[in-house]
mmCIF file of C-alpha atoms in Angstrom:
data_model
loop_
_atom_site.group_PDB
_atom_site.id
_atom_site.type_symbol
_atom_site.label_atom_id
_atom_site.label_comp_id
_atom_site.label_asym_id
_atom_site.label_seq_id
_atom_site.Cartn_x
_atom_site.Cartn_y
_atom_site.Cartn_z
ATOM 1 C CA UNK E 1 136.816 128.166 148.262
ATOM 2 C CA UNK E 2 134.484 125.199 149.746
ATOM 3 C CA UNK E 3 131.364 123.744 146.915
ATOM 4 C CA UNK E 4 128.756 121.328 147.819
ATOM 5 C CA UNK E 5 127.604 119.879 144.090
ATOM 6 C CA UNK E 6 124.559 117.081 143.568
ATOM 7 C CA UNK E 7 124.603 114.530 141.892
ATOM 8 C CA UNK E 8 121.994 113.649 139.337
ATOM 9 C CA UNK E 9 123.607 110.831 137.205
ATOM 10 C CA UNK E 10 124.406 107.888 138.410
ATOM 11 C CA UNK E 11 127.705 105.593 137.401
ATOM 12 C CA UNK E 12 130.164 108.735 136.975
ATOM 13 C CA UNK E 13 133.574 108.732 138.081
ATOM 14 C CA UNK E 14 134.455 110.957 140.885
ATOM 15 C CA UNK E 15 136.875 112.970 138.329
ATOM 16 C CA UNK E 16 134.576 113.080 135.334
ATOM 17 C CA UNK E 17 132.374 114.486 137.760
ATOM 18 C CA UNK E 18 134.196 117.105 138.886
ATOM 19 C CA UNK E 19 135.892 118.240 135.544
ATOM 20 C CA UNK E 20 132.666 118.212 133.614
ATOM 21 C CA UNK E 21 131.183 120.064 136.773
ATOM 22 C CA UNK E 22 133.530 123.088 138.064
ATOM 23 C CA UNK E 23 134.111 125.273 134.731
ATOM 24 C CA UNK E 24 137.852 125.445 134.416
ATOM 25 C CA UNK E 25 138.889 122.511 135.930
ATOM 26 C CA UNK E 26 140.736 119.432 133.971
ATOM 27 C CA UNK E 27 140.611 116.124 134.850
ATOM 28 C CA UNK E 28 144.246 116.029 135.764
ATOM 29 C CA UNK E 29 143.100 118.875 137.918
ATOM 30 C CA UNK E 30 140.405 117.392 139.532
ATOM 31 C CA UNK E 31 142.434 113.909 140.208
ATOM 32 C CA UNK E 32 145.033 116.234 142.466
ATOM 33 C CA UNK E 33 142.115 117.487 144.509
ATOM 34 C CA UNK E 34 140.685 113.872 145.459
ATOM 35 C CA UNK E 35 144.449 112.510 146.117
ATOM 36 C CA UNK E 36 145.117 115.821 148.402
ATOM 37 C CA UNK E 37 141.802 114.707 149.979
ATOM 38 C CA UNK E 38 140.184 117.893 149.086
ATOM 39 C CA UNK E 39 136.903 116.182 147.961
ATOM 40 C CA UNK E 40 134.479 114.523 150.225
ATOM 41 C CA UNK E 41 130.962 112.431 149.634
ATOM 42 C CA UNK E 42 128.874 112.400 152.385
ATOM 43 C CA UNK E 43 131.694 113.352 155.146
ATOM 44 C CA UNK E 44 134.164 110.547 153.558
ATOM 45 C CA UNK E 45 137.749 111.256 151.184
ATOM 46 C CA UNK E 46 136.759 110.102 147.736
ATOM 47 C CA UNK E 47 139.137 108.352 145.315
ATOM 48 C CA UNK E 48 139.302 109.820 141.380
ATOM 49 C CA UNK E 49 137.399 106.383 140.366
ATOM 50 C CA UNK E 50 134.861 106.137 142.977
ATOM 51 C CA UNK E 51 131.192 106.040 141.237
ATOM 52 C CA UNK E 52 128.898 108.474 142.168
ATOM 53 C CA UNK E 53 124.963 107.783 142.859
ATOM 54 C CA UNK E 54 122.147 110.625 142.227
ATOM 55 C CA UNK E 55 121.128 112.208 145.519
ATOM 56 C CA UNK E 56 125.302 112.363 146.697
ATOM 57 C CA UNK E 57 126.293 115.588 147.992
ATOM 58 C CA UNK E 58 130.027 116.235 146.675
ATOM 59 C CA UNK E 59 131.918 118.818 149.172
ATOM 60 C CA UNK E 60 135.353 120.326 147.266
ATOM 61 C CA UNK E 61 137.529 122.445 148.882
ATOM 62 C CA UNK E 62 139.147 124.109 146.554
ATOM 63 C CA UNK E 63 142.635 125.495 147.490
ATOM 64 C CA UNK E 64 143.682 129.131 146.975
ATOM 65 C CA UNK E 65 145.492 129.680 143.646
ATOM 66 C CA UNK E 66 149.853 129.566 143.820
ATOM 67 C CA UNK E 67 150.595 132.675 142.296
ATOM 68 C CA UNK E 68 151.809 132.336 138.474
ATOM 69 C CA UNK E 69 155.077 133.808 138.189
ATOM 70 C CA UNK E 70 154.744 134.958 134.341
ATOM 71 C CA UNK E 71 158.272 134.718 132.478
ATOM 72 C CA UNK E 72 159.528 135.484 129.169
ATOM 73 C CA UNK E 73 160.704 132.651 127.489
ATOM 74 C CA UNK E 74 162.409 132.243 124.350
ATOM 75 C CA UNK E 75 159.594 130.350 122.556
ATOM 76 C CA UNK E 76 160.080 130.900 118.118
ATOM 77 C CA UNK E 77 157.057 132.950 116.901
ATOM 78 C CA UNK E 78 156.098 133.720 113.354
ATOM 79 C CA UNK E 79 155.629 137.379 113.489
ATOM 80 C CA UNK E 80 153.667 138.145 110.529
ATOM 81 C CA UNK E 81 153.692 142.249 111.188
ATOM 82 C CA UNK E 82 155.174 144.352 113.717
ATOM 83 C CA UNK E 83 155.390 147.936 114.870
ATOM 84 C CA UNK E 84 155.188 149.904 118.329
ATOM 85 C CA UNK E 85 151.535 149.391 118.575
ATOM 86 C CA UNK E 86 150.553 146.131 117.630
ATOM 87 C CA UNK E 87 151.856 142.626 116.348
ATOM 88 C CA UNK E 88 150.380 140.007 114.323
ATOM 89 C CA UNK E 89 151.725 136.657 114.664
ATOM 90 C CA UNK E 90 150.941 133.108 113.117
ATOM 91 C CA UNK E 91 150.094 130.590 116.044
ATOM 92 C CA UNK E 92 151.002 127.122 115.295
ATOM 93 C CA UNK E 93 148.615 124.197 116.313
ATOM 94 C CA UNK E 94 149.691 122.936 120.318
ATOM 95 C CA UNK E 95 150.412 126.697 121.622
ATOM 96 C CA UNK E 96 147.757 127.889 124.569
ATOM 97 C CA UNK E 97 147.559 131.620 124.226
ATOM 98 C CA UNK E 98 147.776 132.492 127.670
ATOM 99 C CA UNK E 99 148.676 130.560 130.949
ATOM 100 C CA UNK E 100 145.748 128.334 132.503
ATOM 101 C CA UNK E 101 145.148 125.295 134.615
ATOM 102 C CA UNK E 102 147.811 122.873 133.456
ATOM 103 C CA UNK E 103 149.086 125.407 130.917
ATOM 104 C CA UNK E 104 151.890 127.496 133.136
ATOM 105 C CA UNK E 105 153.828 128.297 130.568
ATOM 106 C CA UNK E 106 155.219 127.516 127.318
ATOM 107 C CA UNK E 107 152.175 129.670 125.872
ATOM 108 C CA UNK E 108 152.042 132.720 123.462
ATOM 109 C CA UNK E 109 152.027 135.448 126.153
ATOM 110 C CA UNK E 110 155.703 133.802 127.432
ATOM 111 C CA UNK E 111 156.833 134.329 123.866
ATOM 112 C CA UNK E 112 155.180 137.840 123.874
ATOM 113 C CA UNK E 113 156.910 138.519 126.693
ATOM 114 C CA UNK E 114 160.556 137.689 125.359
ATOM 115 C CA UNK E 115 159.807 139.016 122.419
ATOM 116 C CA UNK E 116 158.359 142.422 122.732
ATOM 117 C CA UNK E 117 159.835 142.879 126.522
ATOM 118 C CA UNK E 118 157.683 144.685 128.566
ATOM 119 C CA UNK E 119 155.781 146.933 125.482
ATOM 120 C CA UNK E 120 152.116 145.063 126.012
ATOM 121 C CA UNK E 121 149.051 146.062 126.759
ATOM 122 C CA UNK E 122 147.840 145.684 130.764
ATOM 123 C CA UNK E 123 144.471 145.513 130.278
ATOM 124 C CA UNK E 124 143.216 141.866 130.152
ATOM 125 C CA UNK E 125 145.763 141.682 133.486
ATOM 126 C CA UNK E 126 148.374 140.638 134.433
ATOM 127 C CA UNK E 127 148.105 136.845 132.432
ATOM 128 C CA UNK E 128 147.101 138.475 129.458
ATOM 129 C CA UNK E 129 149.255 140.988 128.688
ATOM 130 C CA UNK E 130 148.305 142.428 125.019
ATOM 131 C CA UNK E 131 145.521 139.449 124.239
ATOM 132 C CA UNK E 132 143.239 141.206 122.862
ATOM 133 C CA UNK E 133 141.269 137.752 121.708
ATOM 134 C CA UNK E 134 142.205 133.982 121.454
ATOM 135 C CA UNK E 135 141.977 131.233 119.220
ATOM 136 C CA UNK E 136 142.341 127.468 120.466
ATOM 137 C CA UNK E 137 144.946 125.652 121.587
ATOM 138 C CA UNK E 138 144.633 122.982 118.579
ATOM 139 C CA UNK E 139 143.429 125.765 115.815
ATOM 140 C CA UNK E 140 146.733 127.240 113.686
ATOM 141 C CA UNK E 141 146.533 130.819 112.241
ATOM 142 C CA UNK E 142 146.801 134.558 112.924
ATOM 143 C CA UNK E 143 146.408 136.678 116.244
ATOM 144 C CA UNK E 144 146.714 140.026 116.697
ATOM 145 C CA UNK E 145 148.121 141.608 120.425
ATOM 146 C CA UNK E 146 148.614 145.108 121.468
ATOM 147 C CA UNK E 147 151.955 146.815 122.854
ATOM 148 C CA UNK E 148 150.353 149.378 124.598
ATOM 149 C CA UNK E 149 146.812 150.226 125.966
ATOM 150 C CA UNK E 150 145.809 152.706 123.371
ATOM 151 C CA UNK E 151 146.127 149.973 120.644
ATOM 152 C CA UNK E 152 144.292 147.511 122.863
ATOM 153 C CA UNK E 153 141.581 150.188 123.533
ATOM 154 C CA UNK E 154 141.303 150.508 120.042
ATOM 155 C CA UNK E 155 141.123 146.989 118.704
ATOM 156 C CA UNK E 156 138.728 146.059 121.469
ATOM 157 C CA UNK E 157 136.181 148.350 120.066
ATOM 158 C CA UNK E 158 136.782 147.069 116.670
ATOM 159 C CA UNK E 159 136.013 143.761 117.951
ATOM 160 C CA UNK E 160 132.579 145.050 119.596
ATOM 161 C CA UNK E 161 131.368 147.033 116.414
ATOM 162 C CA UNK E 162 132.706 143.828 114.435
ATOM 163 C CA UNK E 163 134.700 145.981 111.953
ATOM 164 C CA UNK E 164 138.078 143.645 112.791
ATOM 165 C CA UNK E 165 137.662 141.104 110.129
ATOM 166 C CA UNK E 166 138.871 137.283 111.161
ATOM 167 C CA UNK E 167 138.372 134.721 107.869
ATOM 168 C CA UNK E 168 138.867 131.337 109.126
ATOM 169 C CA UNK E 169 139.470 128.003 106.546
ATOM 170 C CA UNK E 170 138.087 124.728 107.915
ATOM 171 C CA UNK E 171 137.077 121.381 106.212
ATOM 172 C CA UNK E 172 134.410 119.779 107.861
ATOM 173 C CA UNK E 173 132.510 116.582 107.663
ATOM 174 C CA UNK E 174 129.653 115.636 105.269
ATOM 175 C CA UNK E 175 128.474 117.686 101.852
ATOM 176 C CA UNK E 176 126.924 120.650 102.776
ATOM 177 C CA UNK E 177 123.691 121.192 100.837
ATOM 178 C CA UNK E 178 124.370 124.647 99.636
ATOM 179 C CA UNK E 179 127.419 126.915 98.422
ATOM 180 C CA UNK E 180 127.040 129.407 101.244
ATOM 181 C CA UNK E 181 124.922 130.449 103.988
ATOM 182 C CA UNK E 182 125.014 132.410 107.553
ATOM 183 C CA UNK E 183 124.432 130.837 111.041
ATOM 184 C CA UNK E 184 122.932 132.302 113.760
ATOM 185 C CA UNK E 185 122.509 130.695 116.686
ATOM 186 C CA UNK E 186 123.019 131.825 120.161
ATOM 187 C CA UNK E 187 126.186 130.200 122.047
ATOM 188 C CA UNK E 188 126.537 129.638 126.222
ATOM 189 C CA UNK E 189 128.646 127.083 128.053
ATOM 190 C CA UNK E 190 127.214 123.441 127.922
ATOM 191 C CA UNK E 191 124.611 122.836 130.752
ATOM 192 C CA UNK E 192 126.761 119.458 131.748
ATOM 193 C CA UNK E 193 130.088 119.751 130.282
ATOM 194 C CA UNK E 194 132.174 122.915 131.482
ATOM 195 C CA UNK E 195 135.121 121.976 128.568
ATOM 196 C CA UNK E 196 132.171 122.593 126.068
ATOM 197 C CA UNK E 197 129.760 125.203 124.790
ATOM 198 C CA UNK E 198 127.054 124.738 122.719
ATOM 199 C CA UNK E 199 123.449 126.432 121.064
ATOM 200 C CA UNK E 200 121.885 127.414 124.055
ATOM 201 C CA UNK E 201 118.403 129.931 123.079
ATOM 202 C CA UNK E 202 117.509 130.530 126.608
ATOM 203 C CA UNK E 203 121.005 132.149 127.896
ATOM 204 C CA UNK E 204 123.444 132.075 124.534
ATOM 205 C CA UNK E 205 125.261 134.956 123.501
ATOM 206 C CA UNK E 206 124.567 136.132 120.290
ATOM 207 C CA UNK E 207 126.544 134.422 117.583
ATOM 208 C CA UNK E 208 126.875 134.902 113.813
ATOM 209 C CA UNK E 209 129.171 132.815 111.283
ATOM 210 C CA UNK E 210 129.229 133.484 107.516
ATOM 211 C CA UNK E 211 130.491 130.475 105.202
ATOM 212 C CA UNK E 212 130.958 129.409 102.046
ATOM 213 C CA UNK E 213 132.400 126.333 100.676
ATOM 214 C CA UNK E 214 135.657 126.178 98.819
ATOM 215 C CA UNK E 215 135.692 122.695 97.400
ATOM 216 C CA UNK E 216 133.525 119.610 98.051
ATOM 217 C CA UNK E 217 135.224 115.961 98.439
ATOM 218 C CA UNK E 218 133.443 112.806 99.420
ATOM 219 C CA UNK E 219 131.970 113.135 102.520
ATOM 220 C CA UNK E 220 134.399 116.139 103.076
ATOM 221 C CA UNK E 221 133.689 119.601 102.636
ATOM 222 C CA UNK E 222 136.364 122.418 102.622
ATOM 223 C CA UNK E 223 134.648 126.013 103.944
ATOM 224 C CA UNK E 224 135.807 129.431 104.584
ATOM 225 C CA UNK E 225 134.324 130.645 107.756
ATOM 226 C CA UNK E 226 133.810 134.599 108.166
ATOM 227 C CA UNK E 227 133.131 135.887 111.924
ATOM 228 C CA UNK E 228 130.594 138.728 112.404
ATOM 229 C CA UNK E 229 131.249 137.745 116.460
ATOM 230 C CA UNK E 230 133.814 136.110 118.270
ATOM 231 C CA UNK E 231 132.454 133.400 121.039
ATOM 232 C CA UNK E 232 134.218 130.581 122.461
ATOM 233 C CA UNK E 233 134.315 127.918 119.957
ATOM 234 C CA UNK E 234 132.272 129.639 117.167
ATOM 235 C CA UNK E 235 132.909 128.303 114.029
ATOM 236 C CA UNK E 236 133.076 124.877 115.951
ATOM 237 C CA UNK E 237 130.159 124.844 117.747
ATOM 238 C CA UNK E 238 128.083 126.322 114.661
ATOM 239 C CA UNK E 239 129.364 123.732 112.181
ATOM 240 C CA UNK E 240 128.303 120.641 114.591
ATOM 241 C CA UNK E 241 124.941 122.404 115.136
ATOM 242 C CA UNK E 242 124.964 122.093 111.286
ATOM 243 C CA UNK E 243 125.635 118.062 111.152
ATOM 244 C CA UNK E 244 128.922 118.874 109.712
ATOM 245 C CA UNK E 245 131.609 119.390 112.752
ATOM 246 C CA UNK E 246 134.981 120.516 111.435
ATOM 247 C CA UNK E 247 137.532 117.406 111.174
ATOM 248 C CA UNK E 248 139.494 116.260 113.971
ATOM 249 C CA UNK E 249 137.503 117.983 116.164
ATOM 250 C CA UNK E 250 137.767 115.615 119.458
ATOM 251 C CA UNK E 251 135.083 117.875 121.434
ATOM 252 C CA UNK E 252 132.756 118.378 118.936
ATOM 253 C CA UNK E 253 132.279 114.894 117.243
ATOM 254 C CA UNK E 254 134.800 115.789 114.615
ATOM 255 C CA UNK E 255 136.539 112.126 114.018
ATOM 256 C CA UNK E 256 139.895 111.960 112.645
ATOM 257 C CA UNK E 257 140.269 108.527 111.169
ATOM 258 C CA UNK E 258 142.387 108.133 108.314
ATOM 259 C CA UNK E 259 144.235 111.627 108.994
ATOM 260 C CA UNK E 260 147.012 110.905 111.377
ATOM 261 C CA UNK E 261 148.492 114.425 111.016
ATOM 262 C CA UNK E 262 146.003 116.130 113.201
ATOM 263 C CA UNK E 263 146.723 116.894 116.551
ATOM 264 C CA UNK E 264 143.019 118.461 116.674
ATOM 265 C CA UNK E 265 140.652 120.203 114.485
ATOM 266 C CA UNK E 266 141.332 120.966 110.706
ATOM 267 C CA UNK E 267 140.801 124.799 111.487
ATOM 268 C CA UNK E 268 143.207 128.163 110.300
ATOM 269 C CA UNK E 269 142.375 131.655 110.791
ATOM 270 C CA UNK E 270 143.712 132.536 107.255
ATOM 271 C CA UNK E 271 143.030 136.203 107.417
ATOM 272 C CA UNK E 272 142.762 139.170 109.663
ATOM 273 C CA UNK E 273 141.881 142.522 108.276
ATOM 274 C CA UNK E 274 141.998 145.830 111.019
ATOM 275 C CA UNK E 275 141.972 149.372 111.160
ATOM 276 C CA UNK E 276 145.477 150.553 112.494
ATOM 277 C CA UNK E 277 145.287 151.764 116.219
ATOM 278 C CA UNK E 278 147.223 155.114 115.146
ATOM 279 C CA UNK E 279 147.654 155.614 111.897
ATOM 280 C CA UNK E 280 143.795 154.654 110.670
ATOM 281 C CA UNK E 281 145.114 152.813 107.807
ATOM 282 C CA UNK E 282 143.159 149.156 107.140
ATOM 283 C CA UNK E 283 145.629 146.734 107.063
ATOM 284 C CA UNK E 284 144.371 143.540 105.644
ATOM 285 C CA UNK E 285 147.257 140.282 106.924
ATOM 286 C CA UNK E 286 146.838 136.934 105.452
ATOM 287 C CA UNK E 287 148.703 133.241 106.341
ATOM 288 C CA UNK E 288 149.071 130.044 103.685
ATOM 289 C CA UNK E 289 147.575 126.990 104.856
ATOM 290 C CA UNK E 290 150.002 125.276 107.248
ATOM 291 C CA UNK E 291 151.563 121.879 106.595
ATOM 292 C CA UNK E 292 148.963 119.502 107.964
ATOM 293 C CA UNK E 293 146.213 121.565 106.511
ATOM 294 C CA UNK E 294 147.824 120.618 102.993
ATOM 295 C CA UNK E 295 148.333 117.507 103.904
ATOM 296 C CA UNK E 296 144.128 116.729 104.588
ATOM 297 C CA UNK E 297 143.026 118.898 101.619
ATOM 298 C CA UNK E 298 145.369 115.939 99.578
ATOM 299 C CA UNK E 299 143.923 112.935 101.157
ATOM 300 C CA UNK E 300 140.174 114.582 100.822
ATOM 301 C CA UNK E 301 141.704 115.030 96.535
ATOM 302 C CA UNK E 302 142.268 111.540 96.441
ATOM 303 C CA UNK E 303 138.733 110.348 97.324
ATOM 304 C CA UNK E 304 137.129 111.887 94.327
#
């Protein structure tokens, strides 16, 4: 695949450039394509720290894909519930749900795969067998996956008419002003920074996040999140909109210093509530607050 981008900022690296540019594309990513010689600035090979000027036109060639050989691998899950239809299972923070750019394997759907064999859903493809949604990478907490199509069917449209409850726990930054409230602001990828999304009331996506707070520490406040929908970086992007991003947060302004035990935001999905695929019955799951979790709620304690 060959793109021609412009360049409207000048001083940026070649590799910021292209990262923050081609949606899906890391900066290790984009680093292999200038060293292959894959990128070019005005007919010339550019190198990963060459600065760009506006007016440049930045020609990528963009290889096909190697195919992903998806394997089972014996990765330790927390399997919360289980049955022929669906399983519930307790992501820890560091997992990638699915394989990805730079993320091969080592992610959820490997464990999936050794774990429940070949009973999973086809329907998000091949790379997603039984995902029926995500959370992050660097958020801990529980995620539900299908073992067969009818369940995945099923949950899907529980998703669309919003009757699959997802309860988050978070602690952001600041004091919010009051105990509870709803946000609704419309979410879309960032204009300039593919890795991001943000409130965007031209082209967003409806969005809607119920909180409330839980407990208030100095210049700390811990919040349970409710989901009425389910974009890309919901509860994150809402609670920066707010002034109060959720701690640790490195995309979303979310600074960490002082707790050295997260790896990235201070965010749990603590409870999932569903209507069972076959048997109709509401099942309602829930998850304790994971070790590092603890550990921030007992530092925030210590400030009062």
């Amino acid at each position: 695949m060959n793109v021609t981008l412009s360049v409207e900022t000048a001083g940026q690296r070649a590799d910021q450039f292209l990262a923050a540019r081609l949606d899906g594309l890391t900066r290790s990513a984009a680093q292999k394509l200038l060293e292959e010689g894959h990128v070019l600035c005005q007919g010339r090979p550019l190198k990963k720290n060459d600065r760009l000027k506006p007016g440049d036109q930045v020609a990528v060639c963009i290889p096909d894909p190697t195919p992903v050989e998806l394997l089972p691998q014996d990765i330790p899950l927390e399997v919360v519930y289980e049955d022929e239809d669906v399983i519930v299972v307790n992501k820890p923070v560091g997992m990638v749900v699915h394989p990805a750019p730079g993320h091969p394997d080592g992610t959820l759907v490997n464990a999936l795969l050794f774990h429940c064999g070949q009973s999973l859903s086809g329907i998000n493809g091949r790379l997603r067998p039984g995902i029926v949604h995500r959370i992050d990478r660097d958020t801990s907490g529980l995620l539900i996956a299908a073992k067969n199509d009818g369940a995945h069917l099923a949950l899907a449209q529980q998703l669309q008419d919003h009757s699959l409850y997802r309860e988050y726990e978070a602690v952001v930054l600041g004091n919010l002003r009051e105990d509870q409230g709803t946000i609704s602001l419309p979410i879309a990828r960032h204009p300039t920074d593919r890795k991001k999304m943000a409130v965007n009331h031209s082209s967003g996506r409806p969005a809607v996040t119920h909180w409330t707070v839980l407990a208030r520490y100095p210049g700390y406040t811990h919040v349970q999140c409710r989901l009425e929908t389910g974009r890309t970086h919901q509860i994150r992007v809402h609670m920066a909109a707010q002034g109060h991003p959720v701690l640790g947060d490195p995309v979303y302004n979310g600074l960490r210093k002082g707790f050295p035990e997260l790896a990235g935001q201070c965010l749990h999905a603590r409870r999932l509530s569903f209507q069972h695929p076959r048997t109709g019955e509401r099942m309602t799951l829930s998850s304790p607050l994971p070790a590092y979790f603890q550990t921030v709620l007992t530092r925030c304690s210590r400030l009062v």
